[in-house]
GROMACS .gro file of C-alpha atoms in nm:
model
   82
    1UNK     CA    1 -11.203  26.845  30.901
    2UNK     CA    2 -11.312  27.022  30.633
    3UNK     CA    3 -11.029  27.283  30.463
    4UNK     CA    4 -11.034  27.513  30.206
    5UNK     CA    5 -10.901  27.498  29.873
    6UNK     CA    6 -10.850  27.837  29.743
    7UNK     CA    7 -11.100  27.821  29.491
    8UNK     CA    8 -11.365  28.059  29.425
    9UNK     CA    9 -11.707  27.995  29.526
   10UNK     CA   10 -11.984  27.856  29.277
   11UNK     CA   11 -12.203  28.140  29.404
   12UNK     CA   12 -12.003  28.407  29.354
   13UNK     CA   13 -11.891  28.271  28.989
   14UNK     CA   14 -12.220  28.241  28.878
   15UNK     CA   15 -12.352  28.589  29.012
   16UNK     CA   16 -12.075  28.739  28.871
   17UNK     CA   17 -12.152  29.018  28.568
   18UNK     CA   18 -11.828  28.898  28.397
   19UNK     CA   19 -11.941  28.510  28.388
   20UNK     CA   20 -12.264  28.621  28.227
   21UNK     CA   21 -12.125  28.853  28.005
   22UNK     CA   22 -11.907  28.598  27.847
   23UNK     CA   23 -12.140  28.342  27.879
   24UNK     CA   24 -12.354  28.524  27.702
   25UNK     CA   25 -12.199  28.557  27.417
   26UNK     CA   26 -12.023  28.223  27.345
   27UNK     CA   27 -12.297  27.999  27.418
   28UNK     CA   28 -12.497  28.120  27.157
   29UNK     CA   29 -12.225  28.172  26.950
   30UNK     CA   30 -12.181  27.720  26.990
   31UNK     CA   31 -12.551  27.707  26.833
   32UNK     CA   32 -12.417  27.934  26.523
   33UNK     CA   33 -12.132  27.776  26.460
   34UNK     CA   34 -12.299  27.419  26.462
   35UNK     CA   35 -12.608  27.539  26.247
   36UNK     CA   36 -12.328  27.697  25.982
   37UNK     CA   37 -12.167  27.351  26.058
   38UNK     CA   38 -12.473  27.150  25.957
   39UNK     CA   39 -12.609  27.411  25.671
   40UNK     CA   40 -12.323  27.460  25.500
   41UNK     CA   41 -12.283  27.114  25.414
   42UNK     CA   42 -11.916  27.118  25.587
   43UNK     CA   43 -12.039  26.803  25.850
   44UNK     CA   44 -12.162  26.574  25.537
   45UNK     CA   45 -11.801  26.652  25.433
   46UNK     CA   46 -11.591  26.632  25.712
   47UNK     CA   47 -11.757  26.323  25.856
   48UNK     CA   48 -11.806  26.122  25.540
   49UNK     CA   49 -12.191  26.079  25.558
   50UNK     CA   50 -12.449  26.106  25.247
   51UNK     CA   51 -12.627  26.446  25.212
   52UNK     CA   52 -13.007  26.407  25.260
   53UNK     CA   53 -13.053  26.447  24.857
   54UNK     CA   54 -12.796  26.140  24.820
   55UNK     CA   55 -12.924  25.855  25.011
   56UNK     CA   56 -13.109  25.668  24.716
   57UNK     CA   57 -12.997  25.718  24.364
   58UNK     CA   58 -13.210  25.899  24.144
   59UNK     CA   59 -13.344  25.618  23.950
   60UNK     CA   60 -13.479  25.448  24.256
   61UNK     CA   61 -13.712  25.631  24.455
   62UNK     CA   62 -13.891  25.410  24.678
   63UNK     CA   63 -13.793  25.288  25.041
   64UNK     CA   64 -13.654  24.919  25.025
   65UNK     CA   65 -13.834  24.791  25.302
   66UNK     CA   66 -13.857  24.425  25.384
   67UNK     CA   67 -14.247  24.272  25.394
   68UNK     CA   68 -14.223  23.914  25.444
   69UNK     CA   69 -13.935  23.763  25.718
   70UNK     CA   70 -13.909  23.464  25.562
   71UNK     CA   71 -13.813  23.583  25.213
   72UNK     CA   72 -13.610  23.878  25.387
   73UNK     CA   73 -13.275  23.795  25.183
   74UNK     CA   74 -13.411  23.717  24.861
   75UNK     CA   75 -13.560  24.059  24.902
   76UNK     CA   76 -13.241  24.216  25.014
   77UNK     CA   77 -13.062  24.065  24.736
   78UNK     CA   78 -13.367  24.209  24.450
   79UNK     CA   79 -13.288  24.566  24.689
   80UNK     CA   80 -12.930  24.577  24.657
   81UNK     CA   81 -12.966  24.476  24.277
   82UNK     CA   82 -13.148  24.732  24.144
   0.00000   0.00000   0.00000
């Protein structure tokens, strides 16, 4: 036996002018705030991580990447002491 619940219908939620109307507004209103977020430089901050500009010092501009396997940690070590 199926009962009822009391709850309003998806269909009628969702056809509603009031659910668009105020969907309408906050959901793009989410995007904004998370591009301000990101832009503003307030993410790097709150979360800890590098900005893009700060990944590799300036005095060492080239990507440390690792060419032979078998000398992988002497390499590592020459990365990490520069």
């Amino acid at each position: 036996m199926a009962g009822t619940t009391g709850e309003r219908p998806f269909g009628d939620i969702i056809t509603s002018i009031r659910y668009w109307i105020i969907h309408s507004i906050t959901i793009p209103m989410l995007f904004i705030a998370g591009w301000l977020f990101v832009s503003t430089g307030l993410a790097y901050d709150a979360f800890g991580t590098p900005r893009p500009n700060e990944y590799y010092p300036s005095n060492h501009m080239e990507l440390p990447i690792v060419s032979d396997r078998f000398e992988a940690k002497q390499q590592i070590d020459t990365f990490s002491a520069r």
